[in-house]
PDB file of C-alpha atoms in Angstrom:
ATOM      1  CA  UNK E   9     -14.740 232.587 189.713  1.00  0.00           C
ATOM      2  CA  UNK E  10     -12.573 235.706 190.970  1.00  0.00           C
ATOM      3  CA  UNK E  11     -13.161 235.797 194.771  1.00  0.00           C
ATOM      4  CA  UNK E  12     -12.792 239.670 196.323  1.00  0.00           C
ATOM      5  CA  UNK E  13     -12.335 239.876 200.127  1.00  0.00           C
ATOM      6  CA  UNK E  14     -12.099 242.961 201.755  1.00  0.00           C
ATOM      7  CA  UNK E  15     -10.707 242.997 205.754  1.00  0.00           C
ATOM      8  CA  UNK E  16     -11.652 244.767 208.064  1.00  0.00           C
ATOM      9  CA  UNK E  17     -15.988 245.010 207.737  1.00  0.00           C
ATOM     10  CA  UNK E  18     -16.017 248.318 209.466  1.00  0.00           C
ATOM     11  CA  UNK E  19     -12.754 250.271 210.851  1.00  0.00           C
ATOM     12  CA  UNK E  20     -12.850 253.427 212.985  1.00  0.00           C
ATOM     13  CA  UNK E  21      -9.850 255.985 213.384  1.00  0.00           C
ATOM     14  CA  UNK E  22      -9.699 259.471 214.964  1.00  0.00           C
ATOM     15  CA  UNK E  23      -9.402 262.213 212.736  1.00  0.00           C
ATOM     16  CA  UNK E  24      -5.970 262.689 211.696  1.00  0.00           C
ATOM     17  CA  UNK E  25      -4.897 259.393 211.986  1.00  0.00           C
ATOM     18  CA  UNK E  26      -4.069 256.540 209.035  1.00  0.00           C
ATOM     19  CA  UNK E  27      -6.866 254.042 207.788  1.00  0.00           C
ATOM     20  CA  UNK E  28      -5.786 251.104 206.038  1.00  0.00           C
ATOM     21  CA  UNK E  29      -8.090 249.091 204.063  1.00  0.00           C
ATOM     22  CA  UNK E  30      -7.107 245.432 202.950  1.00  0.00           C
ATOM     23  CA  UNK E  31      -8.370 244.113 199.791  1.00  0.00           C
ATOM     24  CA  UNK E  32      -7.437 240.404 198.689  1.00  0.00           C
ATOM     25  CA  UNK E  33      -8.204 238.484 195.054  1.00  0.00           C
ATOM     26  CA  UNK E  34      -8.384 235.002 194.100  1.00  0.00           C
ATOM     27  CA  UNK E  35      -7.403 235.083 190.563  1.00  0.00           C
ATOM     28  CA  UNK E  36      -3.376 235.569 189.307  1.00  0.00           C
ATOM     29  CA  UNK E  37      -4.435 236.923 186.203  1.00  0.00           C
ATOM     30  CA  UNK E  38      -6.074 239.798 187.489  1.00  0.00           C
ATOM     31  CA  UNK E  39      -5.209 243.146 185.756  1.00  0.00           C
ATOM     32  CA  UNK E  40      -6.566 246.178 186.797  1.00  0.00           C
ATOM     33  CA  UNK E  41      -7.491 247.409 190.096  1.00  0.00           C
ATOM     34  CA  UNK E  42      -9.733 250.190 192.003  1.00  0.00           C
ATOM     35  CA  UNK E  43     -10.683 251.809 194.881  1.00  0.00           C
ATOM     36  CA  UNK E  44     -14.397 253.096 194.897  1.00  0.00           C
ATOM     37  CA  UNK E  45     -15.903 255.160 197.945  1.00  0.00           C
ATOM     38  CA  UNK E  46     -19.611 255.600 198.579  1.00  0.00           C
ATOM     39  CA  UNK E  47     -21.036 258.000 200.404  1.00  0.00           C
ATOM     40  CA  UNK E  48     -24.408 257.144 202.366  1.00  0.00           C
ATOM     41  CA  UNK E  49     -27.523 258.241 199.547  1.00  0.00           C
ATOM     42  CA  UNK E  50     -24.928 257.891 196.437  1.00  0.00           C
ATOM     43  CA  UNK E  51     -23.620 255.811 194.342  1.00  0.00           C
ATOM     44  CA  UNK E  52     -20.299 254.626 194.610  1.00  0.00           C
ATOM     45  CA  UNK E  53     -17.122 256.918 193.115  1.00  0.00           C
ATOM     46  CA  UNK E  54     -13.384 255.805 192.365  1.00  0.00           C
ATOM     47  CA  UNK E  55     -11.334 257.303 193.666  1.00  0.00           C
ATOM     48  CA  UNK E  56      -8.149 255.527 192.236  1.00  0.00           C
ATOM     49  CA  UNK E  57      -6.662 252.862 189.954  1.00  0.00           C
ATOM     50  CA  UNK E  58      -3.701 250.771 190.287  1.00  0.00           C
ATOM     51  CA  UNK E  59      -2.492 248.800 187.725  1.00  0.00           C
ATOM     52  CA  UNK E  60       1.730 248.174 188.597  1.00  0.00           C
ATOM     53  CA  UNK E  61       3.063 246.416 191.551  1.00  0.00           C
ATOM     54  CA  UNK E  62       4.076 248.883 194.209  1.00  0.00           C
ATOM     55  CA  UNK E  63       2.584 252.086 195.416  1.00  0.00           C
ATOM     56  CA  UNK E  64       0.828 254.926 193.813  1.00  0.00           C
ATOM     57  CA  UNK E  65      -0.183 257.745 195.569  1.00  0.00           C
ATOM     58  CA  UNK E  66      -2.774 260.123 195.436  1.00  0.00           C
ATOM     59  CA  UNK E  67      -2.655 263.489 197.931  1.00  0.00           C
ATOM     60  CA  UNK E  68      -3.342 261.616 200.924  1.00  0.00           C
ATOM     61  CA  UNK E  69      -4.075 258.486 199.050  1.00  0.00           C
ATOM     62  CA  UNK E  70      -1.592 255.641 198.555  1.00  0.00           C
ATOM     63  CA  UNK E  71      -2.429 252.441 197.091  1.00  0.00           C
ATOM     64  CA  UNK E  72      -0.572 249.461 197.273  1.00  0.00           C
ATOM     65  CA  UNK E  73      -0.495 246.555 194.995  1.00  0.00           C
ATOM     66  CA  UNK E  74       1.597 243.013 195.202  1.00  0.00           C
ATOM     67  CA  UNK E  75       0.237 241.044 192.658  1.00  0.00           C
ATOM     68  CA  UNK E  76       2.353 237.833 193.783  1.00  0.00           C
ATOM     69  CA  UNK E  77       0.433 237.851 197.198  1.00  0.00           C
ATOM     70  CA  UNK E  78      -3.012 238.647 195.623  1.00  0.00           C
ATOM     71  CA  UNK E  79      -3.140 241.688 197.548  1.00  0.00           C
ATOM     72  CA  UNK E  80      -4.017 245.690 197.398  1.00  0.00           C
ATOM     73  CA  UNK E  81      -4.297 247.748 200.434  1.00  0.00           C
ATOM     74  CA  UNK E  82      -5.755 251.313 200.327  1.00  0.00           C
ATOM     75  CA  UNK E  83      -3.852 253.837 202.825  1.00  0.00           C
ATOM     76  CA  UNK E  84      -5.532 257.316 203.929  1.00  0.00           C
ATOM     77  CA  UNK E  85      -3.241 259.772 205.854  1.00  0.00           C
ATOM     78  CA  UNK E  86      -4.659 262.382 207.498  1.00  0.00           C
ATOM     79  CA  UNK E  87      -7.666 261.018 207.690  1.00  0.00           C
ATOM     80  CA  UNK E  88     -10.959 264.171 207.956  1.00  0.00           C
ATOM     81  CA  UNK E  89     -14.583 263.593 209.060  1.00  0.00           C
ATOM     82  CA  UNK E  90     -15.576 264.094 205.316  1.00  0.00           C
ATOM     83  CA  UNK E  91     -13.387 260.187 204.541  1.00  0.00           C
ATOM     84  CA  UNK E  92     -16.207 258.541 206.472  1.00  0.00           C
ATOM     85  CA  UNK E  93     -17.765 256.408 203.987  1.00  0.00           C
ATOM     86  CA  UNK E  94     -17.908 252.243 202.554  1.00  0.00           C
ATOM     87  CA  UNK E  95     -15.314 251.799 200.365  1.00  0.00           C
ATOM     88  CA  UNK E  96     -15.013 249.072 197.907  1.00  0.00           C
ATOM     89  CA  UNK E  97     -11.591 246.952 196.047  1.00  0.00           C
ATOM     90  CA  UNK E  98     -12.924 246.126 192.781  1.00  0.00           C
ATOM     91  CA  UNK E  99     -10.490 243.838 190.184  1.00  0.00           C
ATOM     92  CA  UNK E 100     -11.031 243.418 186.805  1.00  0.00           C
ATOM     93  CA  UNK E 101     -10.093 240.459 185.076  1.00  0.00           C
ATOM     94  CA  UNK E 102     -12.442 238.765 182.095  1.00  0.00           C
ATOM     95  CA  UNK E 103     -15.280 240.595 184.312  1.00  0.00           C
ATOM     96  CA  UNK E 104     -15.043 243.059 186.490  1.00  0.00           C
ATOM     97  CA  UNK E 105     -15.578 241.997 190.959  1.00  0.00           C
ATOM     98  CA  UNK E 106     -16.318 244.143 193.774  1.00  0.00           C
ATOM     99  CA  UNK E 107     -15.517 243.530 197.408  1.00  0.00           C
ATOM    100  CA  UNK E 108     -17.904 243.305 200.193  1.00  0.00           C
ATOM    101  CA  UNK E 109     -16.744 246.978 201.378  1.00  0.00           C
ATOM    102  CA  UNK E 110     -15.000 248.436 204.580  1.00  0.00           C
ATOM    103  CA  UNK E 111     -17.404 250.800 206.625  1.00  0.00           C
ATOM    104  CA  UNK E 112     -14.742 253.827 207.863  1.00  0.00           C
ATOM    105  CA  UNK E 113     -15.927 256.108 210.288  1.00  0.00           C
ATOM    106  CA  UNK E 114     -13.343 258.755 211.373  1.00  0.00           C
ATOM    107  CA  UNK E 115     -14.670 260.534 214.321  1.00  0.00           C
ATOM    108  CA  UNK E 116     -13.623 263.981 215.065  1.00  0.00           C
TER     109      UNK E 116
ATOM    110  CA  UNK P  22     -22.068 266.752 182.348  1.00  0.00           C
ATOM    111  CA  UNK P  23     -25.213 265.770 184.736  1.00  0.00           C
ATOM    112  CA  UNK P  24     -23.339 261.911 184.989  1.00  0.00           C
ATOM    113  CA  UNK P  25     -25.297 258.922 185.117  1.00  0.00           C
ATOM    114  CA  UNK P  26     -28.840 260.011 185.357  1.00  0.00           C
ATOM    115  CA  UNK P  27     -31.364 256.566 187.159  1.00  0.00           C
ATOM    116  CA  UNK P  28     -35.383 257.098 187.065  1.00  0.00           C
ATOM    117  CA  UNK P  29     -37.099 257.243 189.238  1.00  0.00           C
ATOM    118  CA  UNK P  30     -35.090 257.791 192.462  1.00  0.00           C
ATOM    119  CA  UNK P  31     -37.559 255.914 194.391  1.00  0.00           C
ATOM    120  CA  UNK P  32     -40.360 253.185 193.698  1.00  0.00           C
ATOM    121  CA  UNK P  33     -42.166 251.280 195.632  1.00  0.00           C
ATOM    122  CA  UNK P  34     -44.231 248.416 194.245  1.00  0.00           C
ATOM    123  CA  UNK P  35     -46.840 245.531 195.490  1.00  0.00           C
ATOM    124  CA  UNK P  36     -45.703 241.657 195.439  1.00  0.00           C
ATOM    125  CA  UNK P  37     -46.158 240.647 191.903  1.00  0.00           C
ATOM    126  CA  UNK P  38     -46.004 243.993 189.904  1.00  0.00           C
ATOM    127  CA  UNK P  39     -43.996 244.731 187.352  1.00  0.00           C
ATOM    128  CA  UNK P  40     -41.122 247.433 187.954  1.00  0.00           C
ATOM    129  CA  UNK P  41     -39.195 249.163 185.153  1.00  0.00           C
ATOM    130  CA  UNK P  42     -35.824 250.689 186.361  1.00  0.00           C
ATOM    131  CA  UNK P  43     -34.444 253.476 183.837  1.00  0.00           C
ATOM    132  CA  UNK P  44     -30.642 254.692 182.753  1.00  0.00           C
ATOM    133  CA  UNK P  45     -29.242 257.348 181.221  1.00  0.00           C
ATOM    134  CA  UNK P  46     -25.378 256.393 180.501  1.00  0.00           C
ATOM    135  CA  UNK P  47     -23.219 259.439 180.299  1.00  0.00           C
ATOM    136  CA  UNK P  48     -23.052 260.649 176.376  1.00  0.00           C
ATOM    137  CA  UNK P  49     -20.077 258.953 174.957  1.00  0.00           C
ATOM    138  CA  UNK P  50     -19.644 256.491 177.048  1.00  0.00           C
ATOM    139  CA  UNK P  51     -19.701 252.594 175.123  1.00  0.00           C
ATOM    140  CA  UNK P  52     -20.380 250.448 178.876  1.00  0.00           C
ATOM    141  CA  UNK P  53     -23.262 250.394 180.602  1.00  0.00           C
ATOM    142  CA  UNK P  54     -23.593 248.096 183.697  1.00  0.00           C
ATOM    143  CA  UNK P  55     -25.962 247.143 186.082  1.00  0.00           C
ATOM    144  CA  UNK P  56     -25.887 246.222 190.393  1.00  0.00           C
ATOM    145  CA  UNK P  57     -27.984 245.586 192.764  1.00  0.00           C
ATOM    146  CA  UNK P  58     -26.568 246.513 196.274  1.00  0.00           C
ATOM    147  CA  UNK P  59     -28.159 245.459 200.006  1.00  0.00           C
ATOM    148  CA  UNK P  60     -26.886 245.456 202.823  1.00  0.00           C
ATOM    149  CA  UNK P  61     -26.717 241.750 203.501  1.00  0.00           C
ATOM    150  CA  UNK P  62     -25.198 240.595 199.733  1.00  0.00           C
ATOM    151  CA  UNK P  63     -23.306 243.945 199.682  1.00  0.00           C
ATOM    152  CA  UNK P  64     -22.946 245.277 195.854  1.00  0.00           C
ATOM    153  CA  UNK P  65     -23.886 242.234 193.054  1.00  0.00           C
ATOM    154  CA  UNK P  66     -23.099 242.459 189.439  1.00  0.00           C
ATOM    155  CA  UNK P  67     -25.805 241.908 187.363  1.00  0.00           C
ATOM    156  CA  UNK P  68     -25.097 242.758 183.836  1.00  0.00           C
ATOM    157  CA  UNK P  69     -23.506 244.678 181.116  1.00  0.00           C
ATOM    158  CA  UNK P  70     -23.494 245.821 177.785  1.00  0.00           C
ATOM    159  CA  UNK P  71     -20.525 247.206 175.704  1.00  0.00           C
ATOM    160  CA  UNK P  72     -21.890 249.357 172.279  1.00  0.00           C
ATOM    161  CA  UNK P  73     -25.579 248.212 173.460  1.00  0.00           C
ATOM    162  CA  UNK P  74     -24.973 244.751 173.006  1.00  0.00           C
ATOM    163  CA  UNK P  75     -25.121 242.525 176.110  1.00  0.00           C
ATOM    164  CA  UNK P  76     -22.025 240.957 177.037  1.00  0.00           C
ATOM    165  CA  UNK P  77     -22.644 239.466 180.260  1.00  0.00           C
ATOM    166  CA  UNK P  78     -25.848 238.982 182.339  1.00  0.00           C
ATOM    167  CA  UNK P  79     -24.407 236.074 184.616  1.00  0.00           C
ATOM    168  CA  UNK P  80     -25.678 238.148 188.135  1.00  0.00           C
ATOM    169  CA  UNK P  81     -29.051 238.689 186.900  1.00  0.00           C
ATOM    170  CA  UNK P  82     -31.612 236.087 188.250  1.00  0.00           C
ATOM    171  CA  UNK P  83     -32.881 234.435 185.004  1.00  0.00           C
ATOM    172  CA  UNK P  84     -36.482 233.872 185.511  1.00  0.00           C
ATOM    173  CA  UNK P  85     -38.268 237.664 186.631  1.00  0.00           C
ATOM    174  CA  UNK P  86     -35.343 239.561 185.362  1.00  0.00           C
ATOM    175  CA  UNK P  87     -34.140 241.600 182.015  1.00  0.00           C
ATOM    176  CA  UNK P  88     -31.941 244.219 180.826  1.00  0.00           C
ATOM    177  CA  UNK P  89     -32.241 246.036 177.451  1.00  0.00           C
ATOM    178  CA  UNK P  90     -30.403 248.633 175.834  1.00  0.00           C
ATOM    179  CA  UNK P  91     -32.069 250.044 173.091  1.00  0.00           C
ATOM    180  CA  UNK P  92     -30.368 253.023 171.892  1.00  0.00           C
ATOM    181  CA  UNK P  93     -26.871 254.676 173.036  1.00  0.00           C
ATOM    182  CA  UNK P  94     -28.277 256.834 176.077  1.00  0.00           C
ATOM    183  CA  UNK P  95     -30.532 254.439 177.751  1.00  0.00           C
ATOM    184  CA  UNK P  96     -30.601 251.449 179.175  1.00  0.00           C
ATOM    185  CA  UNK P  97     -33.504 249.550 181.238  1.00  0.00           C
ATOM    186  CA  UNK P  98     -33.901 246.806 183.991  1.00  0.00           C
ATOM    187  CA  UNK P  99     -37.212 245.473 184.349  1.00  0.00           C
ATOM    188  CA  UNK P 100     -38.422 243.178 186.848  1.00  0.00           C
ATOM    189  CA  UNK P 101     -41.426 241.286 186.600  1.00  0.00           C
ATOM    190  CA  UNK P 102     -43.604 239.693 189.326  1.00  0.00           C
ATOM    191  CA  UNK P 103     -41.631 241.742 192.040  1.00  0.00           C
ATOM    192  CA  UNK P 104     -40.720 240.071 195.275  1.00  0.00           C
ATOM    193  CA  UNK P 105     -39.930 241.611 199.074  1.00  0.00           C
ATOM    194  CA  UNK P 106     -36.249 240.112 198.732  1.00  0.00           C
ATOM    195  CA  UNK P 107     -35.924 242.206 195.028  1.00  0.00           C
ATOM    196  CA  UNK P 108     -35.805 245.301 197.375  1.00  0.00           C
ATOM    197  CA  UNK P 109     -32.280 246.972 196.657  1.00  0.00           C
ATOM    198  CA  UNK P 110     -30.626 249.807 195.714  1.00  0.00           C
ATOM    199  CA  UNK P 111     -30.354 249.358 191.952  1.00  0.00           C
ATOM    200  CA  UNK P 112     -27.184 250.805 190.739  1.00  0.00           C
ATOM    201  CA  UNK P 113     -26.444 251.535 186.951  1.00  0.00           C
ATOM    202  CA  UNK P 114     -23.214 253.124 186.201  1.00  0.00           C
ATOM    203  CA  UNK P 115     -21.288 253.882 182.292  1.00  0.00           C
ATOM    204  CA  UNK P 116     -17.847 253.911 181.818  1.00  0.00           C
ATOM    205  CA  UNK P 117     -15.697 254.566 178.592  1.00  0.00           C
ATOM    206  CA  UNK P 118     -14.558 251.201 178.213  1.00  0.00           C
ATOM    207  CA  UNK P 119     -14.372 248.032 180.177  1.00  0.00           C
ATOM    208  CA  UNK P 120     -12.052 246.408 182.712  1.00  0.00           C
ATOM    209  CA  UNK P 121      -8.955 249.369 182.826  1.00  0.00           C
ATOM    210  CA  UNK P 122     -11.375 252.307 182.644  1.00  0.00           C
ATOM    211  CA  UNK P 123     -13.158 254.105 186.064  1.00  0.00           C
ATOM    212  CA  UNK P 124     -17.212 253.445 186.365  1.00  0.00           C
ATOM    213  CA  UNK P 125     -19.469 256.128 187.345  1.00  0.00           C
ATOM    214  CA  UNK P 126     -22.487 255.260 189.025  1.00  0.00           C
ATOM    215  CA  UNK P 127     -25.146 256.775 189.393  1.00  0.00           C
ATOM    216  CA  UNK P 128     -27.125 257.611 192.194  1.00  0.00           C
ATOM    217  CA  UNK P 129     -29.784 254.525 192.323  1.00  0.00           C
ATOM    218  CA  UNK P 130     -32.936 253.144 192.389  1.00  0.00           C
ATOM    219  CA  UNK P 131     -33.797 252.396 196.150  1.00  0.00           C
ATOM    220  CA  UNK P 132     -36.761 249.652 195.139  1.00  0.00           C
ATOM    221  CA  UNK P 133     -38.880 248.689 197.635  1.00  0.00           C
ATOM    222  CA  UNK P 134     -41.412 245.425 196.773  1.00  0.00           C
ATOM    223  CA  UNK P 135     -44.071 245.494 199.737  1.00  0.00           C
TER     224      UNK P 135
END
């Protein structure tokens, strides 16, 4: 069974500073990956895929994926008041697995 | 597009009555999947269905739990003979397809089983 860590539980960073969120995966076969954020009072809302080894980036979103290390990393720059939220890896392979979520806070 | 529409936003319920959770997928969308999410066990897959049929249902608890799926814009989780640890945030989302393609979820069922 695919196992989906997510490090750290909760991270704080001052606004206009970089968060990065670490996601690591159990299974080698795993395809397709995603980074979700959830506001408090909603549901969950990707906010990117990654799918290649290497980086993809997003506006002030880069991803990060090395597949040989079982590992994708989610890196905000700039980070505003408005990023504070849980965000989740999920990895889809066979079925699709969510993390247990990093709580940011960026305080102004 | 309204997204993924869940009924009712909010229901609270006695120990041992029946609550019936309710999903409207986004139109043209052929997933339809189910979580539960607290803050201790985080966000739990429950089940799925792809085209209405169920594909996998190896989160939900088999003995108070079910999921149907009877036509292409809803889909329902109903729990029978609630329990105070069934209180959750029940999550349904839809998606266009299954493991490469983005889920939206919608906005939840916060259940609470007194």
């Amino acid at each position: 069974q695919q196992k989906v860590q997510q490090s750290p539980e909760s991270l704080i960073v001052p606004e206009g500073g970089m968060a990065s969120l670490n996601c690591t995966f159990s299974d080698r076969n795993s395809q397709y990956f995603w980074w979700y954020r959830q506001h408090s009072g909603e549901g969950p809302k990707a906010l990117m895929s990654i799918f290649s080894n290497g980086d993809k980036k997003e506006g002030r979103f880069t991803a990060h994926l090395n597949k040989a290390s079982l590992h994708v990393s989610l890196h905000i720059k700039d980070s505003q008041p408005s990023d504070s939220a849980l965000y989740f890896c999920a990895v889809s392979t066979g079925g699709i697995f969510f993390g247990d979520g990093t709580q940011l806070v960026v305080k102004p | 597009n309204a997204g993924v529409i869940q009924t009712p936003r909010h229901k609270v319920t006695g120990k041992g009555q029946e609550a019936t959770l309710w999903c409207e997928p986004i139109s043209g969308h052929s997933a339809v999947f189910w979580y539960r999410q607290t803050i201790v066990q985080g966000l739990e897959f429950l089940t799925y269905f792809r085209n209405q049929a169920p594909i996998d249902d190896s989160g939900m608890p088999k003995e108070r739990f079910s999921a149907q799926m009877p036509n292409q814009s809803h889909s329902t989780l109903k729990i029978q003979s609630t329990q105070p640890q069934d209180s959750a945030v029940y999550l349904c989302a839809s998606s266009l397809g299954v493991l490469s393609y983005e889920q939206y979820f919608g906005p939840g069922t916060r259940l609470t089983v007194l």
